[in-house]
Coordinates of C-alpha atoms in Angstrom, one line a residue:
X6 CA 160.0 -86.6 186.7
X7 CA 157.7 -89.3 185.2
X8 CA 155.3 -88.5 182.3
X9 CA 152.4 -90.9 181.7
X10 CA 150.1 -90.8 178.7
X11 CA 146.6 -92.2 179.1
X12 CA 145.0 -93.5 175.9
X13 CA 141.3 -94.1 176.3
X14 CA 139.3 -95.7 173.5
X15 CA 135.6 -94.9 174.0
X16 CA 133.3 -97.7 172.7
X17 CA 136.4 -99.9 172.1
X18 CA 134.4 -103.2 172.0
X19 CA 132.1 -101.8 169.3
X20 CA 134.9 -100.4 167.1
X21 CA 136.8 -103.7 167.5
X22 CA 133.7 -105.7 166.6
X23 CA 132.9 -103.6 163.5
X24 CA 136.5 -103.9 162.3
X25 CA 136.6 -107.7 162.7
X26 CA 133.0 -108.8 162.0
X27 CA 131.4 -106.2 159.8
X28 CA 132.0 -108.1 156.6
X29 CA 130.5 -111.4 158.0
X30 CA 127.4 -110.1 159.8
X31 CA 126.9 -106.5 158.6
X32 CA 125.2 -103.9 160.8
X33 CA 124.3 -100.3 160.2
X34 CA 126.8 -98.2 162.3
X35 CA 124.6 -95.2 162.1
X36 CA 121.6 -97.0 163.7
X37 CA 121.5 -98.1 167.4
X38 CA 123.8 -101.0 167.9
X39 CA 124.7 -102.8 171.1
X40 CA 126.9 -105.7 172.2
X41 CA 125.3 -108.0 174.9
X42 CA 126.8 -110.6 177.2
X43 CA 125.9 -114.3 176.9
X44 CA 124.2 -114.7 180.3
X45 CA 120.7 -116.1 180.8
X46 CA 119.4 -112.5 181.4
X47 CA 121.6 -110.6 178.8
X48 CA 122.8 -107.2 179.7
X49 CA 124.3 -104.5 177.4
X50 CA 128.1 -104.7 177.4
X51 CA 128.8 -101.9 174.9
X52 CA 126.9 -99.3 172.9
X53 CA 127.6 -97.3 169.8
X54 CA 127.1 -93.5 169.7
X55 CA 123.6 -93.9 168.1
X56 CA 122.5 -96.2 170.9
X57 CA 124.0 -93.9 173.5
X58 CA 122.1 -91.0 172.0
X59 CA 118.9 -93.0 172.3
X60 CA 119.4 -93.3 176.0
X61 CA 120.8 -96.8 176.2
X62 CA 123.6 -97.5 178.7
X63 CA 126.0 -100.2 179.6
X64 CA 124.6 -102.6 182.2
X65 CA 121.0 -102.2 181.2
X66 CA 119.0 -105.4 180.5
X67 CA 118.6 -106.3 176.9
X68 CA 114.9 -106.8 177.3
X69 CA 114.4 -103.2 178.5
X70 CA 116.5 -101.9 175.6
X71 CA 114.4 -103.8 173.1
X72 CA 111.2 -102.5 174.6
X73 CA 112.5 -98.9 174.2
X74 CA 114.0 -99.4 170.7
X75 CA 112.3 -102.0 168.5
X76 CA 114.8 -102.0 165.7
X77 CA 117.8 -102.4 168.0
X78 CA 120.8 -104.2 166.4
X79 CA 122.3 -106.7 168.9
X80 CA 125.4 -108.9 168.6
X81 CA 127.2 -111.0 171.1
X82 CA 130.1 -109.4 173.0
X83 CA 133.6 -111.0 172.7
X84 CA 135.6 -109.8 175.7
X85 CA 138.4 -112.3 175.1
X86 CA 138.9 -111.1 171.5
X87 CA 138.6 -107.5 172.7
X88 CA 141.4 -108.0 175.2
X89 CA 143.7 -109.7 172.7
X90 CA 143.1 -106.9 170.1
X91 CA 143.9 -104.3 172.8
X92 CA 147.1 -106.1 173.7
X93 CA 148.1 -106.0 170.0
X94 CA 147.3 -102.3 169.8
X95 CA 149.4 -101.7 172.9
X96 CA 152.2 -103.6 171.4
X97 CA 152.0 -101.3 168.3
X98 CA 152.2 -98.3 170.7
X99 CA 155.7 -99.4 171.8
X100 CA 156.8 -97.5 168.7
X101 CA 156.7 -94.5 171.1
X102 CA 158.1 -96.1 174.2
X103 CA 158.9 -99.7 175.4
X104 CA 156.9 -99.1 178.6
X105 CA 153.3 -99.8 177.9
X106 CA 150.6 -101.0 180.4
X107 CA 147.0 -101.9 179.8
X108 CA 144.2 -100.5 181.9
X109 CA 143.2 -102.8 184.6
X110 CA 139.8 -104.5 184.6
X111 CA 138.4 -102.2 187.3
X112 CA 139.5 -99.2 185.3
X113 CA 137.8 -100.4 182.2
X114 CA 139.6 -102.6 179.7
X115 CA 139.4 -100.0 177.0
X116 CA 142.8 -98.3 176.9
X117 CA 146.4 -98.3 178.0
X118 CA 149.1 -96.2 179.6
X119 CA 152.4 -95.1 178.0
X120 CA 155.3 -94.2 180.2
X121 CA 157.1 -91.6 177.9
X122 CA 159.5 -90.4 180.5
X123 CA 162.6 -89.3 178.6
X124 CA 161.2 -90.2 175.2
X125 CA 159.0 -87.2 174.2
X126 CA 162.0 -85.3 172.7
X127 CA 162.2 -88.0 170.0
X128 CA 158.8 -86.8 168.7
X129 CA 159.6 -83.1 169.1
X130 CA 157.8 -82.7 172.5
X131 CA 154.7 -83.9 174.3
X132 CA 152.3 -82.0 172.1
X133 CA 153.7 -83.5 168.9
X134 CA 153.7 -87.0 170.4
X135 CA 150.0 -86.8 171.4
X136 CA 149.1 -85.3 168.0
X137 CA 150.9 -88.0 166.1
X138 CA 149.3 -90.7 168.3
X139 CA 145.8 -89.3 167.9
X140 CA 146.2 -89.0 164.1
X141 CA 147.4 -92.6 163.8
X142 CA 144.6 -94.0 165.9
X143 CA 142.0 -92.0 164.0
X144 CA 143.4 -93.4 160.8
X145 CA 142.7 -96.9 162.2
X146 CA 139.1 -95.9 162.8
X147 CA 139.6 -95.6 166.6
X148 CA 138.6 -92.3 168.1
X149 CA 140.7 -91.7 171.2
X150 CA 140.9 -89.3 174.1
X151 CA 144.5 -88.6 175.3
X152 CA 146.0 -86.9 178.3
X153 CA 149.5 -86.7 179.7
X154 CA 150.4 -86.1 183.3
X155 CA 152.8 -86.9 186.0
X156 CA 150.7 -89.8 187.4
X157 CA 148.6 -92.5 185.8
X158 CA 145.6 -91.6 188.0
X159 CA 145.5 -88.0 186.9
X160 CA 146.1 -88.9 183.2
X161 CA 143.3 -91.5 183.4
X162 CA 140.8 -89.0 185.0
X163 CA 141.6 -86.2 182.6
X164 CA 141.4 -88.4 179.5
X165 CA 138.0 -89.7 180.6
X166 CA 136.3 -86.5 181.9
X167 CA 138.2 -83.4 180.6
X168 CA 136.4 -81.3 178.0
X169 CA 139.3 -81.2 175.6
X170 CA 141.6 -83.9 174.1
X171 CA 144.5 -84.2 174.0
X172 CA 145.3 -82.5 177.3
X173 CA 148.7 -81.8 178.8
X174 CA 148.9 -81.4 182.5
X175 CA 152.2 -79.7 183.7
X176 CA 154.1 -81.4 186.5
X177 CA 152.9 -80.4 189.9
X178 CA 149.4 -79.3 188.6
X179 CA 147.7 -82.6 189.3
X180 CA 145.4 -81.2 192.1
X181 CA 144.4 -78.2 190.0
X182 CA 143.5 -80.5 187.1
X183 CA 141.6 -83.0 189.2
X184 CA 139.5 -80.4 191.2
X185 CA 136.7 -79.9 188.6
X186 CA 136.5 -83.6 187.6
X187 CA 133.7 -85.9 188.9
X188 CA 134.6 -88.5 191.6
X189 CA 134.3 -91.2 189.0
X190 CA 137.7 -90.1 187.8
X191 CA 139.3 -91.8 190.9
X192 CA 138.6 -95.3 189.4
X193 CA 136.5 -96.4 192.4
X194 CA 133.9 -99.1 192.6
X195 CA 130.4 -97.9 191.5
X196 CA 129.0 -98.4 195.0
X197 CA 131.6 -96.1 196.4
X198 CA 131.0 -93.3 193.9
X199 CA 127.3 -93.6 194.6
X200 CA 128.0 -93.3 198.4
X201 CA 130.2 -90.2 197.8
X202 CA 127.5 -88.5 195.8
X203 CA 124.9 -89.2 198.4
X204 CA 127.1 -87.4 200.9
X205 CA 127.5 -84.4 198.6
X206 CA 131.0 -85.1 197.3
X207 CA 130.5 -84.8 193.5
X208 CA 133.9 -83.5 192.5
X209 CA 137.4 -84.7 193.3
X210 CA 138.2 -81.2 194.5
X211 CA 135.7 -81.8 197.3
X212 CA 137.9 -84.5 198.7
X213 CA 141.4 -83.1 198.3
X214 CA 141.5 -80.7 201.2
X215 CA 139.1 -82.6 203.6
X216 CA 140.3 -84.4 206.7
X217 CA 141.3 -87.9 206.0
X218 CA 140.1 -89.6 209.2
X219 CA 136.4 -89.5 208.4
X220 CA 137.0 -91.0 204.9
X221 CA 139.2 -93.8 206.4
X222 CA 136.4 -94.7 208.9
X223 CA 133.6 -94.6 206.4
X224 CA 135.1 -96.0 203.2
X225 CA 137.4 -98.7 202.1
X226 CA 141.1 -98.1 201.7
X227 CA 140.7 -97.8 197.9
X228 CA 139.3 -94.2 198.2
X229 CA 142.3 -92.6 199.9
X230 CA 144.7 -94.9 198.0
X231 CA 143.3 -93.8 194.6
X232 CA 143.4 -90.1 195.7
X233 CA 147.0 -90.4 196.9
X234 CA 148.0 -92.2 193.7
X235 CA 146.5 -89.5 191.5
X236 CA 148.4 -86.8 193.5
X237 CA 151.7 -88.8 193.3
X238 CA 151.7 -89.8 197.0
X239 CA 152.8 -92.6 196.7
X240 CA 153.6 -93.2 193.0
X241 CA 151.4 -95.8 191.3
X242 CA 153.4 -98.7 189.6
X243 CA 152.3 -99.8 186.2
X244 CA 152.0 -103.5 185.1
X245 CA 154.0 -103.3 181.9
X246 CA 153.4 -105.6 179.0
X247 CA 157.1 -106.5 179.1
X248 CA 160.1 -105.4 181.1
X249 CA 161.8 -102.4 179.6
X250 CA 164.8 -103.4 177.5
X251 CA 168.3 -102.5 178.7
X252 CA 169.1 -100.8 175.4
X253 CA 166.8 -99.7 172.6
X254 CA 166.9 -97.6 169.4
X255 CA 164.1 -96.9 167.0
X256 CA 163.9 -95.2 163.7
X257 CA 160.9 -93.8 161.8
X258 CA 161.2 -94.0 158.1
X259 CA 160.2 -91.5 155.5
X260 CA 159.0 -94.3 153.2
X261 CA 157.7 -97.7 154.3
X262 CA 160.0 -100.6 153.5
X263 CA 159.0 -104.1 152.5
X264 CA 162.1 -106.0 151.4
X265 CA 164.5 -108.2 153.4
X266 CA 167.6 -106.2 152.4
X267 CA 166.0 -102.9 153.5
X268 CA 165.1 -104.4 156.9
X269 CA 168.6 -105.7 157.4
X270 CA 170.1 -102.4 156.4
X271 CA 168.0 -100.5 159.0
X272 CA 168.8 -103.1 161.6
X273 CA 172.5 -102.6 161.0
X274 CA 172.2 -98.8 161.5
X275 CA 170.2 -99.3 164.7
X276 CA 172.9 -101.7 166.0
X277 CA 175.6 -99.2 165.1
X278 CA 173.8 -96.6 167.1
X279 CA 173.7 -99.0 170.1
X280 CA 177.4 -99.9 170.0
X281 CA 178.7 -96.8 171.8
X282 CA 176.4 -97.5 174.8
X283 CA 177.5 -101.1 174.8
X284 CA 181.2 -100.2 174.7
X285 CA 180.8 -97.6 177.4
X286 CA 179.2 -100.2 179.7
X287 CA 181.6 -103.0 178.7
X288 CA 178.8 -105.4 177.7
X289 CA 177.6 -107.2 174.6
X290 CA 174.2 -108.2 173.4
X291 CA 173.0 -111.8 174.0
X292 CA 169.2 -111.5 173.3
X293 CA 167.7 -109.0 170.9
X294 CA 164.2 -108.2 169.7
X295 CA 163.6 -106.5 166.3
X296 CA 160.1 -105.0 166.1
X297 CA 158.6 -104.0 162.7
X298 CA 155.7 -101.6 162.8
X299 CA 153.4 -101.8 159.8
X300 CA 151.5 -98.8 158.3
X301 CA 148.2 -100.4 159.3
X302 CA 149.0 -100.7 163.0
X303 CA 150.3 -104.3 163.1
X304 CA 153.6 -105.0 164.9
X305 CA 155.8 -108.0 164.2
X306 CA 158.5 -109.0 166.7
X307 CA 161.6 -111.1 165.8
X308 CA 163.7 -112.5 168.7
X309 CA 167.3 -113.6 168.1
X310 CA 169.9 -114.8 170.6
X311 CA 173.7 -115.0 170.3
X312 CA 175.8 -117.8 171.7
X313 CA 178.4 -115.2 173.0
X314 CA 177.9 -111.5 173.8
X315 CA 178.6 -109.3 170.8
X316 CA 179.0 -105.7 169.9
X317 CA 179.4 -106.4 166.2
X318 CA 176.5 -105.2 163.9
X319 CA 177.4 -107.9 161.4
X320 CA 176.7 -110.6 163.9
X321 CA 173.2 -109.2 164.5
X322 CA 172.3 -108.6 160.9
X323 CA 173.4 -112.1 160.0
X324 CA 171.0 -113.5 162.6
X325 CA 168.2 -111.2 161.5
X326 CA 168.6 -112.2 157.9
X327 CA 168.4 -115.9 158.8
X328 CA 165.3 -115.2 160.9
X329 CA 163.6 -113.3 158.1
X330 CA 164.3 -116.1 155.7
X331 CA 162.9 -118.6 158.2
X332 CA 159.7 -116.6 158.7
X333 CA 159.3 -115.4 155.1
X334 CA 156.0 -117.3 154.7
X335 CA 154.5 -115.9 157.9
X336 CA 155.8 -112.3 157.9
X337 CA 153.4 -110.1 155.9
X338 CA 154.7 -106.6 155.1
X339 CA 151.3 -105.3 153.9
X340 CA 151.8 -101.7 152.8
X341 CA 155.2 -101.7 154.4
X342 CA 156.9 -101.1 157.7
X343 CA 157.2 -97.4 158.7
X344 CA 159.0 -97.8 162.0
X345 CA 161.7 -100.2 163.1
X346 CA 163.0 -100.7 166.7
X347 CA 165.9 -102.8 168.0
X348 CA 166.0 -103.7 171.7
X349 CA 168.6 -105.6 173.7
X350 CA 166.8 -107.5 176.5
X351 CA 169.9 -109.5 177.8
X352 CA 173.4 -108.2 177.9
X353 CA 176.5 -109.7 179.4
X354 CA 180.0 -108.5 180.3
X355 CA 182.7 -108.8 177.6
X356 CA 186.3 -109.3 178.5
X357 CA 188.4 -106.4 177.2
X358 CA 190.8 -107.4 174.4
X359 CA 192.9 -106.0 171.6
X360 CA 190.8 -106.6 168.5
X361 CA 193.8 -106.4 166.1
X362 CA 195.6 -109.2 168.0
X363 CA 192.5 -111.2 168.6
X364 CA 191.6 -111.2 164.9
X365 CA 194.9 -113.0 164.1
X366 CA 194.6 -115.6 166.8
X367 CA 193.8 -119.2 165.7
X368 CA 191.8 -119.8 168.9
X369 CA 189.8 -116.6 168.3
X370 CA 189.1 -117.6 164.7
X371 CA 188.0 -121.1 165.7
X372 CA 185.7 -119.7 168.4
X373 CA 184.2 -117.2 166.0
X374 CA 183.5 -120.0 163.4
X375 CA 181.9 -122.1 166.1
X376 CA 179.8 -119.2 167.3
X377 CA 178.6 -118.5 163.8
X378 CA 177.6 -122.1 163.3
X379 CA 175.7 -122.4 166.5
X380 CA 173.9 -119.1 165.9
X381 CA 172.9 -120.2 162.4
X382 CA 171.7 -123.6 163.6
X383 CA 169.6 -122.0 166.3
X384 CA 167.9 -119.7 163.9
X385 CA 167.3 -122.4 161.4
X386 CA 166.2 -125.2 163.7
X387 CA 165.0 -123.3 166.8
X388 CA 166.8 -122.7 170.1
X389 CA 165.5 -125.9 171.7
X390 CA 167.0 -128.0 168.9
X391 CA 170.6 -127.2 169.5
X392 CA 172.2 -128.3 172.8
X393 CA 175.6 -128.5 174.2
X394 CA 177.4 -130.0 177.2
X395 CA 179.0 -128.2 180.1
X396 CA 181.2 -129.8 182.8
X397 CA 180.0 -130.4 186.3
X398 CA 182.2 -130.9 189.4
X399 CA 181.5 -134.6 190.0
X400 CA 183.5 -137.9 189.6
X401 CA 180.5 -140.0 188.8
X402 CA 180.2 -140.2 185.0
X403 CA 176.4 -139.6 184.9
X404 CA 176.8 -136.4 186.9
X405 CA 180.0 -135.0 185.4
X406 CA 178.3 -133.2 182.5
X407 CA 175.1 -131.4 181.9
X408 CA 173.1 -130.8 178.7
X409 CA 171.7 -127.3 178.3
X410 CA 170.1 -125.3 175.5
X411 CA 170.3 -121.6 174.7
X412 CA 166.8 -120.6 175.9
X413 CA 166.8 -122.2 179.3
X414 CA 170.1 -120.9 180.6
X415 CA 173.3 -119.3 179.5
X416 CA 176.7 -120.8 179.6
X417 CA 177.7 -118.7 182.5
X418 CA 174.8 -119.8 184.7
X419 CA 174.8 -123.4 183.6
X420 CA 178.5 -124.2 184.1
X421 CA 179.6 -125.2 187.5
X422 CA 182.3 -122.7 188.4
X423 CA 184.4 -125.4 190.2
X424 CA 184.4 -127.7 187.2
X425 CA 186.4 -127.8 184.0
X426 CA 186.9 -130.2 181.2
X427 CA 189.8 -132.5 181.9
X428 CA 192.9 -132.0 179.8
X429 CA 193.7 -134.5 177.1
X430 CA 196.8 -135.5 179.0
X431 CA 195.0 -136.6 182.1
X432 CA 191.7 -137.6 180.7
X433 CA 190.4 -141.1 181.3
X434 CA 188.7 -143.0 178.5
X435 CA 185.0 -142.4 178.3
X436 CA 182.5 -144.1 176.0
X437 CA 181.0 -142.2 173.1
X438 CA 177.6 -143.4 174.1
X439 CA 176.6 -143.3 177.7
X440 CA 173.5 -145.3 178.6
X441 CA 170.7 -143.3 180.3
X442 CA 170.8 -145.8 183.1
X443 CA 173.4 -148.5 183.8
X444 CA 172.0 -151.9 182.8
X445 CA 172.7 -155.0 184.9
X446 CA 174.8 -157.8 183.4
X447 CA 175.8 -161.3 184.4
X448 CA 179.6 -161.5 184.7
X449 CA 182.1 -164.3 185.3
X450 CA 185.4 -163.0 186.7
X451 CA 188.6 -164.8 187.4
X452 CA 188.6 -163.7 191.0
X453 CA 186.0 -161.7 193.0
X454 CA 188.0 -158.6 192.4
X455 CA 189.5 -159.5 189.0
X456 CA 188.6 -158.4 185.5
X457 CA 185.6 -159.9 183.7
X458 CA 186.1 -163.0 181.5
X459 CA 182.6 -163.5 180.1
X460 CA 179.4 -161.5 180.4
X461 CA 175.8 -161.8 179.4
X462 CA 174.1 -158.5 178.6
X463 CA 170.7 -158.0 176.9
X464 CA 170.4 -161.7 176.3
X465 CA 173.7 -162.0 174.4
X466 CA 176.8 -163.7 175.6
X467 CA 180.2 -161.9 175.2
X468 CA 183.6 -163.5 175.6
X469 CA 186.1 -160.9 176.7
X470 CA 189.3 -160.8 174.6
X471 CA 190.9 -157.8 176.3
X472 CA 190.2 -155.8 179.4
X473 CA 191.6 -152.6 180.9
X474 CA 191.1 -151.5 184.4
X475 CA 190.0 -151.2 187.0
X476 CA 189.4 -147.4 187.4
X477 CA 188.0 -147.0 190.9
X478 CA 185.5 -144.2 191.6
X479 CA 184.5 -143.8 195.2
X480 CA 181.0 -142.8 196.2
X481 CA 180.2 -139.1 196.6
X482 CA 178.9 -139.3 200.2
X483 CA 178.2 -135.6 200.4
X484 CA 175.6 -135.7 197.6
X485 CA 173.3 -138.5 199.0
X486 CA 172.1 -139.6 202.4
X487 CA 172.3 -143.2 201.5
X488 CA 175.6 -145.1 201.6
X489 CA 176.6 -145.7 198.0
X490 CA 179.0 -148.4 196.9
X491 CA 182.4 -147.9 195.2
X492 CA 182.6 -148.6 191.5
X493 CA 185.4 -150.4 189.6
X494 CA 185.2 -149.6 185.9
X495 CA 186.6 -151.8 183.1
X496 CA 186.9 -151.2 179.4
X497 CA 186.5 -154.6 177.8
X498 CA 186.6 -155.8 174.2
X499 CA 184.9 -159.0 173.1
X500 CA 186.0 -161.4 170.4
X501 CA 183.8 -159.7 167.9
X502 CA 185.4 -156.3 168.5
X503 CA 182.7 -154.7 170.5
X504 CA 183.9 -152.5 173.3
X505 CA 181.9 -152.1 176.4
X506 CA 182.3 -149.9 179.5
X507 CA 181.1 -151.7 182.7
X508 CA 181.6 -151.5 186.4
X509 CA 181.5 -153.7 189.4
X510 CA 179.5 -152.2 192.3
X511 CA 181.0 -152.6 195.7
X512 CA 184.4 -153.8 196.9
X513 CA 184.3 -157.6 197.4
X514 CA 184.7 -158.6 201.1
X515 CA 184.5 -155.0 202.3
X516 CA 181.3 -153.4 201.0
X517 CA 179.5 -156.5 199.7
X518 CA 179.7 -160.2 199.6
X519 CA 178.3 -160.6 196.1
X520 CA 179.2 -157.6 193.9
X521 CA 176.9 -156.7 191.0
X522 CA 177.9 -155.8 187.5
X523 CA 176.5 -153.1 185.2
X524 CA 177.1 -152.0 181.6
X525 CA 177.3 -148.2 181.5
X526 CA 178.4 -147.3 178.0
X527 CA 179.6 -148.3 174.6
X528 CA 182.7 -147.3 172.7
X529 CA 182.8 -146.6 169.0

């Protein structure tokens, strides 16, 4: 049974503007004050309570408003800044639940929904959750109207038009709650609400039990769609700010914390709380997000990734500490963090093993040290700065390996399942530096299919003192439509000690009459 909270912030643009701009261009909040758009014929975009009491309304032309109120305070509306600030406030609201969605533009970009299904018990019930949320918003200087119901449509209508706030609508009582509310509570276009009122339908209750066919013939689909969504037939999906995490734990603190050690300690406890769930599902954390909620309503998110899935709190706290040290100049604690949440967004299966035996294995210890090093480098340098190679099932050298990074893809998805690194016993010599593209060279060979004796590459003449080969690599006909030539690779060393890796393209007399030579790499 879903439970949705609607958080409506009346006069949100005005309150946001006063909080951000009051110290630069002061206005008198007690006097009529409006925000106007920047069009050639400006219209009012938002009004404060004093302007609303004077009869001004959103959508009215600014010229008419000035004619009615001579001392009207006018400032330019900032819809982009309003949307960004509302998104930050919605991110702060994830302290109650990770499922948060902003109001859509047609519903008024002045609030958000909280899907608190299964999360109200953490606050002691729905009433305590709404009370706590209202008190915190009021402390931020944001008067809010709250309602909780089984559907977003009902919660939105009740928060906007009910006489009391906050309001709790029991499950199954949506029709009863909507009956006395005006038709504007269905989030319809203005012209549709005007048409309904002209036909005598002023309340939502006037529509609920009426035959549907006349409405379907007279109005757009939105009318019946909104009515059905408000009554949970069918359910209305929410466009969440971010997908809900797989695992999440949060902790509200009695006293705000500000130090790095305190944050790491709380993170360790949260990870310890998550370990039983991870062990039960047989998975480990790969990507985590630590969110720090400040007392003044600002939320800071820290993302960390692990090279291998882990269930060890020490691994997570080590990465968090490195992240905090890296962001020490940018992370402002203010008056402290009052709530901390840890969410696992990516988890992967872990192979079961006996920890006591694994801890004594040299391979396990070597893998652990490599993992610690890679994780530390990624936190210090950034995930894009540390890359590694994975094998690919191909005989051609330029296709036999792939360079990936932690952010773009994981080891499991990047590695070709049919490929493996060749064993040291059967491995062929490969250069330490592979050229991005094979470069042509002029070569003199003893015979058309013999080893090179002298070559000119990059304008320099090399006399071959020793040559090994050939290593013949046939073309991979299944990868390309064009008929590719066979390659014969040679490892050569010139008289100065330089070692080159070059190949002859095409078998003389069979695939080509005049084979070409290319330098493909350099040995150390």
